[in-house]
PDB file of C-alpha atoms in Angstrom:
ATOM      1  CA  UNK A   1      25.769 -32.409 -87.754  1.00 38.00           C
ATOM      2  CA  UNK A   2      28.569 -29.484 -88.052  1.00 33.00           C
ATOM      3  CA  UNK A   3      26.193 -27.334 -86.017  1.00 34.00           C
ATOM      4  CA  UNK A   4      26.265 -30.059 -83.296  1.00 41.00           C
ATOM      5  CA  UNK A   5      29.848 -30.614 -83.260  1.00 38.00           C
ATOM      6  CA  UNK A   6      30.255 -27.207 -83.330  1.00 40.00           C
ATOM      7  CA  UNK A   7      27.971 -26.399 -80.162  1.00 39.00           C
ATOM      8  CA  UNK A   8      30.211 -29.763 -78.785  1.00 37.00           C
ATOM      9  CA  UNK A   9      33.276 -27.954 -78.698  1.00 39.00           C
ATOM     10  CA  UNK A  10      32.019 -24.960 -77.387  1.00 36.00           C
ATOM     11  CA  UNK A  11      30.540 -26.747 -74.518  1.00 34.00           C
ATOM     12  CA  UNK A  12      34.024 -28.221 -73.826  1.00 34.00           C
ATOM     13  CA  UNK A  13      35.936 -25.014 -74.460  1.00 34.00           C
ATOM     14  CA  UNK A  14      33.934 -23.823 -71.687  1.00 34.00           C
ATOM     15  CA  UNK A  15      34.062 -26.683 -69.405  1.00 30.00           C
ATOM     16  CA  UNK A  16      38.057 -26.793 -69.658  1.00 31.00           C
ATOM     17  CA  UNK A  17      37.781 -22.978 -68.672  1.00 30.00           C
ATOM     18  CA  UNK A  18      36.000 -23.635 -65.864  1.00 32.00           C
ATOM     19  CA  UNK A  19      38.262 -26.279 -64.870  1.00 28.00           C
ATOM     20  CA  UNK A  20      41.505 -24.290 -65.013  1.00 30.00           C
ATOM     21  CA  UNK A  21      39.324 -21.559 -63.076  1.00 31.00           C
ATOM     22  CA  UNK A  22      38.422 -23.102 -59.943  1.00 29.00           C
ATOM     23  CA  UNK A  23      41.342 -25.638 -59.711  1.00 27.00           C
ATOM     24  CA  UNK A  24      43.938 -23.267 -58.218  1.00 28.00           C
ATOM     25  CA  UNK A  25      41.181 -21.892 -55.733  1.00 27.00           C
ATOM     26  CA  UNK A  26      41.425 -25.010 -53.811  1.00 28.00           C
ATOM     27  CA  UNK A  27      43.339 -25.241 -50.546  1.00 30.00           C
ATOM     28  CA  UNK A  28      44.234 -28.275 -48.302  1.00 29.00           C
ATOM     29  CA  UNK A  29      45.743 -28.814 -45.358  1.00 29.00           C
ATOM     30  CA  UNK A  30      48.612 -31.360 -45.418  1.00 26.00           C
ATOM     31  CA  UNK A  31      50.213 -34.098 -42.933  1.00 30.00           C
ATOM     32  CA  UNK A  32      47.314 -34.569 -39.871  1.00 30.00           C
ATOM     33  CA  UNK A  33      43.729 -33.979 -40.729  1.00 35.00           C
ATOM     34  CA  UNK A  34      44.279 -32.760 -44.279  1.00 33.00           C
ATOM     35  CA  UNK A  35      42.704 -33.328 -47.776  1.00 31.00           C
ATOM     36  CA  UNK A  36      45.114 -34.337 -50.482  1.00 31.00           C
ATOM     37  CA  UNK A  37      43.011 -32.366 -53.120  1.00 30.00           C
ATOM     38  CA  UNK A  38      44.092 -30.912 -56.166  1.00 30.00           C
ATOM     39  CA  UNK A  39      48.037 -31.937 -55.535  1.00 33.00           C
ATOM     40  CA  UNK A  40      48.835 -35.670 -55.400  1.00 30.00           C
ATOM     41  CA  UNK A  41      52.032 -37.210 -54.773  1.00 32.00           C
ATOM     42  CA  UNK A  42      53.149 -38.954 -57.616  1.00 36.00           C
ATOM     43  CA  UNK A  43      52.903 -42.554 -57.421  1.00 35.00           C
ATOM     44  CA  UNK A  44      55.719 -44.225 -55.511  1.00 36.00           C
ATOM     45  CA  UNK A  45      57.613 -41.051 -54.544  1.00 40.00           C
ATOM     46  CA  UNK A  46      59.189 -41.471 -51.176  1.00 41.00           C
ATOM     47  CA  UNK A  47      56.489 -44.289 -50.380  1.00 44.00           C
ATOM     48  CA  UNK A  48      59.357 -46.518 -48.699  1.00 48.00           C
ATOM     49  CA  UNK A  49      60.867 -44.079 -46.414  1.00 50.00           C
ATOM     50  CA  UNK A  50      57.634 -42.074 -45.506  1.00 59.00           C
ATOM     51  CA  UNK A  51      55.786 -45.006 -44.220  1.00 62.00           C
ATOM     52  CA  UNK A  52      59.089 -45.663 -41.981  1.00 67.00           C
ATOM     53  CA  UNK A  53      59.393 -42.363 -40.686  1.00 88.00           C
ATOM     54  CA  UNK A  54      55.202 -42.458 -40.256  1.00 86.00           C
ATOM     55  CA  UNK A  55      55.886 -45.256 -37.797  1.00 89.00           C
ATOM     56  CA  UNK A  56      58.849 -44.452 -36.359  1.00 92.00           C
ATOM     57  CA  UNK A  57      57.216 -41.372 -34.810  1.00 93.00           C
ATOM     58  CA  UNK A  58      53.980 -43.413 -34.238  1.00 94.00           C
ATOM     59  CA  UNK A  59      55.746 -46.118 -31.963  1.00 95.00           C
ATOM     60  CA  UNK A  60      57.789 -42.921 -30.237  1.00 96.00           C
ATOM     61  CA  UNK A  61      54.675 -41.005 -29.751  1.00 96.00           C
ATOM     62  CA  UNK A  62      52.570 -43.922 -27.955  1.00 96.00           C
ATOM     63  CA  UNK A  63      55.496 -45.034 -26.226  1.00 97.00           C
ATOM     64  CA  UNK A  64      56.061 -41.370 -24.304  1.00 97.00           C
ATOM     65  CA  UNK A  65      52.004 -41.436 -24.060  1.00 96.00           C
ATOM     66  CA  UNK A  66      52.009 -44.278 -22.383  1.00 96.00           C
ATOM     67  CA  UNK A  67      54.763 -43.505 -20.012  1.00 96.00           C
ATOM     68  CA  UNK A  68      53.247 -40.264 -19.056  1.00 95.00           C
ATOM     69  CA  UNK A  69      49.902 -42.301 -17.826  1.00 94.00           C
ATOM     70  CA  UNK A  70      47.734 -42.263 -21.194  1.00 94.00           C
ATOM     71  CA  UNK A  71      46.243 -45.317 -22.486  1.00 94.00           C
ATOM     72  CA  UNK A  72      46.069 -45.900 -26.010  1.00 96.00           C
ATOM     73  CA  UNK A  73      45.140 -49.367 -27.950  1.00 96.00           C
ATOM     74  CA  UNK A  74      47.855 -51.740 -29.762  1.00 95.00           C
ATOM     75  CA  UNK A  75      45.353 -52.018 -32.519  1.00 96.00           C
ATOM     76  CA  UNK A  76      46.220 -48.417 -33.723  1.00 95.00           C
ATOM     77  CA  UNK A  77      48.680 -47.455 -36.062  1.00 93.00           C
ATOM     78  CA  UNK A  78      48.895 -43.988 -38.040  1.00 91.00           C
ATOM     79  CA  UNK A  79      49.239 -44.320 -42.239  1.00 87.00           C
ATOM     80  CA  UNK A  80      49.886 -41.878 -45.254  1.00 81.00           C
ATOM     81  CA  UNK A  81      47.271 -42.819 -47.981  1.00 78.00           C
ATOM     82  CA  UNK A  82      46.461 -40.446 -50.776  1.00 71.00           C
ATOM     83  CA  UNK A  83      48.561 -38.126 -49.586  1.00 66.00           C
ATOM     84  CA  UNK A  84      46.758 -37.786 -46.134  1.00 72.00           C
ATOM     85  CA  UNK A  85      48.006 -39.190 -43.022  1.00 78.00           C
ATOM     86  CA  UNK A  86      45.308 -41.146 -40.471  1.00 86.00           C
ATOM     87  CA  UNK A  87      44.609 -43.450 -37.949  1.00 92.00           C
ATOM     88  CA  UNK A  88      43.877 -46.609 -38.874  1.00 94.00           C
ATOM     89  CA  UNK A  89      42.944 -49.930 -36.975  1.00 95.00           C
ATOM     90  CA  UNK A  90      45.424 -52.827 -37.624  1.00 95.00           C
ATOM     91  CA  UNK A  91      42.580 -55.113 -36.809  1.00 95.00           C
ATOM     92  CA  UNK A  92      39.261 -55.714 -35.584  1.00 96.00           C
ATOM     93  CA  UNK A  93      37.960 -53.865 -32.807  1.00 96.00           C
ATOM     94  CA  UNK A  94      34.834 -54.889 -30.865  1.00 95.00           C
ATOM     95  CA  UNK A  95      32.069 -51.885 -29.518  1.00 94.00           C
ATOM     96  CA  UNK A  96      33.152 -50.796 -26.286  1.00 93.00           C
ATOM     97  CA  UNK A  97      36.797 -51.182 -26.233  1.00 94.00           C
ATOM     98  CA  UNK A  98      38.948 -48.748 -25.354  1.00 93.00           C
ATOM     99  CA  UNK A  99      40.533 -46.551 -28.187  1.00 94.00           C
ATOM    100  CA  UNK A 100      42.504 -44.095 -25.437  1.00 94.00           C
ATOM    101  CA  UNK A 101      42.113 -42.845 -21.793  1.00 93.00           C
ATOM    102  CA  UNK A 102      43.600 -38.984 -21.754  1.00 92.00           C
ATOM    103  CA  UNK A 103      45.858 -38.571 -18.663  1.00 90.00           C
ATOM    104  CA  UNK A 104      44.592 -35.140 -16.567  1.00 85.00           C
ATOM    105  CA  UNK A 105      47.743 -33.856 -16.868  1.00 87.00           C
ATOM    106  CA  UNK A 106      49.325 -34.006 -20.165  1.00 92.00           C
ATOM    107  CA  UNK A 107      48.407 -31.432 -21.969  1.00 92.00           C
ATOM    108  CA  UNK A 108      49.858 -28.280 -23.857  1.00 93.00           C
ATOM    109  CA  UNK A 109      48.881 -25.246 -21.733  1.00 92.00           C
ATOM    110  CA  UNK A 110      50.165 -22.230 -19.929  1.00 92.00           C
ATOM    111  CA  UNK A 111      50.584 -23.837 -16.469  1.00 92.00           C
ATOM    112  CA  UNK A 112      52.965 -26.595 -18.829  1.00 94.00           C
ATOM    113  CA  UNK A 113      54.620 -23.631 -19.477  1.00 95.00           C
ATOM    114  CA  UNK A 114      54.626 -21.911 -16.288  1.00 95.00           C
ATOM    115  CA  UNK A 115      56.344 -25.632 -14.979  1.00 94.00           C
ATOM    116  CA  UNK A 116      59.053 -25.689 -17.756  1.00 93.00           C
ATOM    117  CA  UNK A 117      62.880 -24.785 -17.617  1.00 92.00           C
ATOM    118  CA  UNK A 118      61.673 -21.098 -19.153  1.00 94.00           C
ATOM    119  CA  UNK A 119      58.945 -20.321 -16.819  1.00 95.00           C
ATOM    120  CA  UNK A 120      60.443 -17.453 -16.075  1.00 96.00           C
ATOM    121  CA  UNK A 121      59.810 -16.325 -19.633  1.00 97.00           C
ATOM    122  CA  UNK A 122      56.376 -17.229 -19.768  1.00 96.00           C
ATOM    123  CA  UNK A 123      55.762 -15.589 -17.019  1.00 96.00           C
ATOM    124  CA  UNK A 124      57.665 -12.566 -17.963  1.00 97.00           C
ATOM    125  CA  UNK A 125      55.558 -12.007 -20.831  1.00 96.00           C
ATOM    126  CA  UNK A 126      52.373 -12.586 -18.922  1.00 95.00           C
ATOM    127  CA  UNK A 127      53.309  -9.306 -16.614  1.00 96.00           C
ATOM    128  CA  UNK A 128      54.161  -7.406 -20.069  1.00 96.00           C
ATOM    129  CA  UNK A 129      50.362  -8.163 -21.097  1.00 94.00           C
ATOM    130  CA  UNK A 130      50.631 -10.000 -24.405  1.00 95.00           C
ATOM    131  CA  UNK A 131      48.136 -11.315 -25.775  1.00 93.00           C
ATOM    132  CA  UNK A 132      47.102 -14.840 -23.788  1.00 92.00           C
ATOM    133  CA  UNK A 133      46.585 -16.542 -27.300  1.00 92.00           C
ATOM    134  CA  UNK A 134      49.804 -15.169 -28.810  1.00 94.00           C
ATOM    135  CA  UNK A 135      51.628 -16.836 -25.532  1.00 95.00           C
ATOM    136  CA  UNK A 136      50.601 -20.029 -26.652  1.00 94.00           C
ATOM    137  CA  UNK A 137      50.981 -19.567 -29.762  1.00 95.00           C
ATOM    138  CA  UNK A 138      54.525 -18.773 -28.920  1.00 97.00           C
ATOM    139  CA  UNK A 139      54.765 -21.776 -26.824  1.00 96.00           C
ATOM    140  CA  UNK A 140      54.433 -23.847 -29.076  1.00 95.00           C
ATOM    141  CA  UNK A 141      56.357 -22.383 -31.806  1.00 96.00           C
ATOM    142  CA  UNK A 142      59.311 -22.859 -29.117  1.00 96.00           C
ATOM    143  CA  UNK A 143      58.226 -26.448 -28.171  1.00 95.00           C
ATOM    144  CA  UNK A 144      57.563 -27.705 -31.991  1.00 94.00           C
ATOM    145  CA  UNK A 145      61.594 -26.114 -32.703  1.00 93.00           C
ATOM    146  CA  UNK A 146      63.223 -27.764 -29.895  1.00 94.00           C
ATOM    147  CA  UNK A 147      64.388 -31.211 -30.611  1.00 93.00           C
ATOM    148  CA  UNK A 148      64.938 -32.049 -27.207  1.00 93.00           C
ATOM    149  CA  UNK A 149      61.567 -30.888 -25.629  1.00 94.00           C
ATOM    150  CA  UNK A 150      58.977 -32.462 -23.318  1.00 95.00           C
ATOM    151  CA  UNK A 151      56.742 -32.573 -25.932  1.00 96.00           C
ATOM    152  CA  UNK A 152      58.967 -33.851 -28.374  1.00 96.00           C
ATOM    153  CA  UNK A 153      57.035 -37.337 -29.675  1.00 96.00           C
ATOM    154  CA  UNK A 154      53.763 -35.314 -29.591  1.00 95.00           C
ATOM    155  CA  UNK A 155      55.082 -32.513 -31.457  1.00 93.00           C
ATOM    156  CA  UNK A 156      56.469 -35.052 -34.324  1.00 93.00           C
ATOM    157  CA  UNK A 157      52.767 -36.562 -34.775  1.00 89.00           C
ATOM    158  CA  UNK A 158      51.764 -33.405 -35.728  1.00 83.00           C
ATOM    159  CA  UNK A 159      51.473 -31.855 -39.900  1.00 74.00           C
ATOM    160  CA  UNK A 160      54.722 -30.774 -40.474  1.00 75.00           C
ATOM    161  CA  UNK A 161      53.059 -28.364 -43.114  1.00 71.00           C
ATOM    162  CA  UNK A 162      50.187 -27.000 -43.850  1.00 71.00           C
ATOM    163  CA  UNK A 163      48.090 -25.258 -46.725  1.00 69.00           C
ATOM    164  CA  UNK A 164      44.865 -23.686 -45.471  1.00 78.00           C
ATOM    165  CA  UNK A 165      43.338 -20.780 -46.104  1.00 82.00           C
ATOM    166  CA  UNK A 166      46.179 -18.544 -43.966  1.00 85.00           C
ATOM    167  CA  UNK A 167      48.340 -19.153 -46.963  1.00 82.00           C
ATOM    168  CA  UNK A 168      46.050 -17.908 -49.788  1.00 82.00           C
ATOM    169  CA  UNK A 169      47.386 -14.471 -51.574  1.00 84.00           C
ATOM    170  CA  UNK A 170      44.650 -11.459 -51.556  1.00 87.00           C
ATOM    171  CA  UNK A 171      44.004 -12.143 -55.070  1.00 87.00           C
ATOM    172  CA  UNK A 172      42.873 -15.747 -54.306  1.00 83.00           C
ATOM    173  CA  UNK A 173      40.664 -14.715 -50.834  1.00 85.00           C
ATOM    174  CA  UNK A 174      38.809 -11.849 -53.657  1.00 87.00           C
ATOM    175  CA  UNK A 175      38.425 -14.863 -56.145  1.00 84.00           C
ATOM    176  CA  UNK A 176      37.272 -16.954 -53.499  1.00 82.00           C
ATOM    177  CA  UNK A 177      34.365 -14.282 -52.289  1.00 83.00           C
ATOM    178  CA  UNK A 178      32.936 -14.398 -55.997  1.00 84.00           C
ATOM    179  CA  UNK A 179      32.283 -17.850 -55.685  1.00 80.00           C
ATOM    180  CA  UNK A 180      28.436 -18.531 -54.808  1.00 78.00           C
ATOM    181  CA  UNK A 181      28.344 -20.345 -51.369  1.00 77.00           C
ATOM    182  CA  UNK A 182      32.152 -19.104 -50.671  1.00 81.00           C
ATOM    183  CA  UNK A 183      30.463 -16.296 -48.433  1.00 84.00           C
ATOM    184  CA  UNK A 184      31.075 -17.948 -45.139  1.00 82.00           C
ATOM    185  CA  UNK A 185      34.043 -19.416 -45.314  1.00 82.00           C
ATOM    186  CA  UNK A 186      35.861 -16.292 -46.919  1.00 86.00           C
ATOM    187  CA  UNK A 187      34.840 -14.310 -43.888  1.00 86.00           C
ATOM    188  CA  UNK A 188      35.893 -17.076 -41.774  1.00 84.00           C
ATOM    189  CA  UNK A 189      39.354 -16.831 -43.073  1.00 86.00           C
ATOM    190  CA  UNK A 190      39.431 -13.142 -43.076  1.00 89.00           C
ATOM    191  CA  UNK A 191      39.316 -13.185 -39.633  1.00 89.00           C
ATOM    192  CA  UNK A 192      41.777 -15.442 -39.111  1.00 88.00           C
ATOM    193  CA  UNK A 193      44.240 -13.576 -40.946  1.00 90.00           C
ATOM    194  CA  UNK A 194      43.694 -10.036 -39.228  1.00 93.00           C
ATOM    195  CA  UNK A 195      43.471 -12.188 -35.905  1.00 92.00           C
ATOM    196  CA  UNK A 196      47.016 -13.745 -36.682  1.00 93.00           C
ATOM    197  CA  UNK A 197      48.044  -9.790 -38.456  1.00 95.00           C
ATOM    198  CA  UNK A 198      47.406  -8.369 -34.622  1.00 95.00           C
ATOM    199  CA  UNK A 199      49.390 -10.893 -32.897  1.00 95.00           C
ATOM    200  CA  UNK A 200      52.563 -10.582 -35.246  1.00 97.00           C
ATOM    201  CA  UNK A 201      52.406  -6.550 -34.916  1.00 97.00           C
ATOM    202  CA  UNK A 202      52.456  -7.411 -31.108  1.00 97.00           C
ATOM    203  CA  UNK A 203      55.382  -9.900 -31.437  1.00 97.00           C
ATOM    204  CA  UNK A 204      57.358  -7.752 -33.408  1.00 97.00           C
ATOM    205  CA  UNK A 205      57.168  -4.845 -31.639  1.00 97.00           C
ATOM    206  CA  UNK A 206      57.290  -6.947 -27.581  1.00 97.00           C
ATOM    207  CA  UNK A 207      58.288 -10.152 -27.365  1.00 97.00           C
ATOM    208  CA  UNK A 208      60.903  -9.946 -29.936  1.00 97.00           C
ATOM    209  CA  UNK A 209      62.884  -7.176 -28.352  1.00 97.00           C
ATOM    210  CA  UNK A 210      62.792  -9.157 -25.325  1.00 97.00           C
ATOM    211  CA  UNK A 211      63.708 -12.424 -25.859  1.00 97.00           C
ATOM    212  CA  UNK A 212      65.692 -11.888 -29.406  1.00 96.00           C
ATOM    213  CA  UNK A 213      67.603 -15.588 -29.050  1.00 94.00           C
ATOM    214  CA  UNK A 214      64.724 -17.772 -26.966  1.00 94.00           C
ATOM    215  CA  UNK A 215      61.717 -17.002 -29.160  1.00 96.00           C
ATOM    216  CA  UNK A 216      63.351 -15.570 -32.851  1.00 96.00           C
ATOM    217  CA  UNK A 217      60.789 -16.995 -34.846  1.00 96.00           C
ATOM    218  CA  UNK A 218      60.138 -16.109 -38.871  1.00 96.00           C
ATOM    219  CA  UNK A 219      56.538 -15.521 -40.182  1.00 95.00           C
ATOM    220  CA  UNK A 220      56.103 -18.904 -41.849  1.00 92.00           C
ATOM    221  CA  UNK A 221      57.003 -20.630 -38.350  1.00 94.00           C
ATOM    222  CA  UNK A 222      54.512 -18.253 -36.233  1.00 96.00           C
ATOM    223  CA  UNK A 223      51.630 -18.817 -39.005  1.00 92.00           C
ATOM    224  CA  UNK A 224      52.511 -22.669 -38.467  1.00 92.00           C
ATOM    225  CA  UNK A 225      52.676 -22.508 -34.504  1.00 93.00           C
ATOM    226  CA  UNK A 226      49.164 -20.694 -34.977  1.00 92.00           C
ATOM    227  CA  UNK A 227      47.050 -22.436 -37.436  1.00 88.00           C
ATOM    228  CA  UNK A 228      48.477 -25.651 -34.757  1.00 88.00           C
ATOM    229  CA  UNK A 229      47.207 -24.556 -32.041  1.00 88.00           C
ATOM    230  CA  UNK A 230      43.907 -22.838 -33.690  1.00 83.00           C
ATOM    231  CA  UNK A 231      43.397 -26.191 -35.868  1.00 80.00           C
ATOM    232  CA  UNK A 232      43.932 -28.443 -33.250  1.00 82.00           C
ATOM    233  CA  UNK A 233      43.461 -26.643 -29.609  1.00 83.00           C
ATOM    234  CA  UNK A 234      40.804 -26.650 -27.473  1.00 84.00           C
ATOM    235  CA  UNK A 235      38.979 -23.971 -26.010  1.00 78.00           C
ATOM    236  CA  UNK A 236      37.170 -21.087 -26.846  1.00 69.00           C
ATOM    237  CA  UNK A 237      39.586 -19.306 -29.115  1.00 59.00           C
ATOM    238  CA  UNK A 238      37.999 -15.726 -28.025  1.00 58.00           C
ATOM    239  CA  UNK A 239      41.549 -14.750 -26.679  1.00 56.00           C
ATOM    240  CA  UNK A 240      40.941 -15.266 -23.241  1.00 60.00           C
ATOM    241  CA  UNK A 241      44.141 -17.402 -23.277  1.00 63.00           C
ATOM    242  CA  UNK A 242      42.494 -20.761 -22.204  1.00 73.00           C
ATOM    243  CA  UNK A 243      43.235 -22.184 -25.585  1.00 83.00           C
ATOM    244  CA  UNK A 244      45.128 -25.999 -25.221  1.00 89.00           C
ATOM    245  CA  UNK A 245      46.422 -29.041 -26.813  1.00 91.00           C
ATOM    246  CA  UNK A 246      45.894 -32.651 -26.016  1.00 92.00           C
ATOM    247  CA  UNK A 247      48.091 -35.514 -27.250  1.00 93.00           C
ATOM    248  CA  UNK A 248      45.705 -37.550 -29.747  1.00 92.00           C
ATOM    249  CA  UNK A 249      42.892 -35.635 -29.296  1.00 88.00           C
ATOM    250  CA  UNK A 250      43.886 -33.892 -32.193  1.00 84.00           C
ATOM    251  CA  UNK A 251      45.020 -36.915 -34.245  1.00 85.00           C
ATOM    252  CA  UNK A 252      42.374 -38.858 -36.189  1.00 84.00           C
ATOM    253  CA  UNK A 253      40.923 -37.114 -39.094  1.00 78.00           C
ATOM    254  CA  UNK A 254      37.406 -35.003 -38.820  1.00 74.00           C
ATOM    255  CA  UNK A 255      34.545 -36.502 -40.594  1.00 76.00           C
ATOM    256  CA  UNK A 256      30.826 -35.191 -40.159  1.00 70.00           C
ATOM    257  CA  UNK A 257      28.920 -36.928 -38.155  1.00 74.00           C
ATOM    258  CA  UNK A 258      31.762 -39.349 -37.491  1.00 78.00           C
ATOM    259  CA  UNK A 259      30.078 -42.362 -35.078  1.00 82.00           C
ATOM    260  CA  UNK A 260      32.972 -41.668 -32.673  1.00 80.00           C
ATOM    261  CA  UNK A 261      32.370 -37.837 -31.015  1.00 79.00           C
ATOM    262  CA  UNK A 262      35.928 -36.069 -30.964  1.00 76.00           C
ATOM    263  CA  UNK A 263      37.211 -35.884 -26.454  1.00 76.00           C
ATOM    264  CA  UNK A 264      40.149 -34.428 -24.473  1.00 72.00           C
ATOM    265  CA  UNK A 265      38.926 -35.865 -21.769  1.00 74.00           C
ATOM    266  CA  UNK A 266      38.864 -39.303 -19.342  1.00 80.00           C
ATOM    267  CA  UNK A 267      38.399 -42.140 -22.437  1.00 84.00           C
ATOM    268  CA  UNK A 268      36.809 -42.404 -25.448  1.00 88.00           C
ATOM    269  CA  UNK A 269      35.295 -46.180 -26.503  1.00 91.00           C
ATOM    270  CA  UNK A 270      34.607 -47.447 -29.619  1.00 92.00           C
ATOM    271  CA  UNK A 271      31.240 -46.181 -30.664  1.00 90.00           C
ATOM    272  CA  UNK A 272      30.789 -49.123 -33.231  1.00 93.00           C
ATOM    273  CA  UNK A 273      32.358 -52.418 -34.517  1.00 95.00           C
ATOM    274  CA  UNK A 274      35.798 -51.061 -36.940  1.00 94.00           C
ATOM    275  CA  UNK A 275      36.908 -54.010 -39.037  1.00 95.00           C
ATOM    276  CA  UNK A 276      40.944 -54.503 -39.525  1.00 95.00           C
ATOM    277  CA  UNK A 277      42.106 -50.980 -41.942  1.00 93.00           C
ATOM    278  CA  UNK A 278      39.350 -49.511 -41.512  1.00 93.00           C
ATOM    279  CA  UNK A 279      39.593 -45.560 -40.505  1.00 91.00           C
ATOM    280  CA  UNK A 280      39.390 -43.769 -37.402  1.00 91.00           C
ATOM    281  CA  UNK A 281      37.692 -40.259 -37.898  1.00 86.00           C
ATOM    282  CA  UNK A 282      36.483 -37.989 -35.236  1.00 84.00           C
ATOM    283  CA  UNK A 283      33.494 -35.692 -35.341  1.00 82.00           C
ATOM    284  CA  UNK A 284      35.028 -32.154 -34.002  1.00 75.00           C
ATOM    285  CA  UNK A 285      31.775 -30.538 -34.295  1.00 71.00           C
ATOM    286  CA  UNK A 286      32.803 -28.147 -36.408  1.00 65.00           C
ATOM    287  CA  UNK A 287      30.891 -25.944 -38.758  1.00 61.00           C
ATOM    288  CA  UNK A 288      31.464 -26.636 -42.583  1.00 63.00           C
ATOM    289  CA  UNK A 289      32.808 -22.593 -43.225  1.00 65.00           C
ATOM    290  CA  UNK A 290      35.220 -23.542 -40.785  1.00 68.00           C
ATOM    291  CA  UNK A 291      35.866 -27.242 -42.187  1.00 64.00           C
ATOM    292  CA  UNK A 292      36.890 -25.486 -45.188  1.00 66.00           C
ATOM    293  CA  UNK A 293      39.110 -22.818 -43.271  1.00 67.00           C
ATOM    294  CA  UNK A 294      41.427 -25.038 -41.523  1.00 71.00           C
ATOM    295  CA  UNK A 295      41.890 -28.241 -43.248  1.00 59.00           C
ATOM    296  CA  UNK A 296      39.167 -28.627 -46.083  1.00 51.00           C
ATOM    297  CA  UNK A 297      39.267 -29.202 -49.703  1.00 45.00           C
ATOM    298  CA  UNK A 298      36.267 -27.456 -51.197  1.00 44.00           C
ATOM    299  CA  UNK A 299      33.700 -27.559 -53.778  1.00 45.00           C
ATOM    300  CA  UNK A 300      33.572 -25.345 -55.990  1.00 50.00           C
ATOM    301  CA  UNK A 301      30.365 -23.623 -54.233  1.00 52.00           C
ATOM    302  CA  UNK A 302      32.212 -24.361 -50.769  1.00 59.00           C
ATOM    303  CA  UNK A 303      28.948 -26.010 -49.590  1.00 53.00           C
ATOM    304  CA  UNK A 304      30.321 -29.501 -49.421  1.00 47.00           C
ATOM    305  CA  UNK A 305      33.418 -31.675 -48.729  1.00 42.00           C
ATOM    306  CA  UNK A 306      34.981 -33.950 -51.503  1.00 38.00           C
ATOM    307  CA  UNK A 307      35.645 -36.069 -48.569  1.00 34.00           C
TER     308      UNK A 307
END
């Protein structure tokens, strides 16, 4: 009996030590397409204010989207549940009904930057051979910071803060590498961080001296814009400058093997019957290491998602 009790306490101690080691290594992405994971908000904390804020931002976005040629179903709304923001159905939608139709011209890319009031500034950066994707990061950061920009309603439904692999410390990255099955996620994150370091160095040496007032950003502001373009943007991501953002195409949460496949052109119709209260999710075609590095909450072996 005493031997059994001793063995039980040893096992319990090992379990507690394992949890203490694993939990701090979970990384999550907050707000849009996020998984709250280890950091769960306290029940009732700021619920009413957050709900009103989300509803107001969503109504402003829908009105702006329609005014600029888009079609979006009135059966949709945005809610925050379990600390995660997502798109939900307010009422039943039959298969084949239109969820959204994207206007051809409503995309946030370098062409729209050239047409903006600051067009000369963006053309100057191109003449100075600033990295193409860095120019897009700067454009996103500039518009996100401007309270009166054309893209304001869209900016307001994008993630306000993130906590993905870009925010792990070097020590946390090393611990991740030592976890069985996490090598691919680690290596993908290393690539993300190296690319940003290259961008940030060019920003400090070329961009900031040219436009210290117009393009004066903190490192955190640039990390946020980089994350937005990387996790919500379309394009190859090979540095050629073809990255762009399409309003709403990046708003639903990612779910592997979702009935709805992500798209940014034409229209998206319901692939199945949706009931009131059901969440709209998109399959963005991401491989598992990308999902985990971008906005996932990995299991300890990095082979699956809690969601």
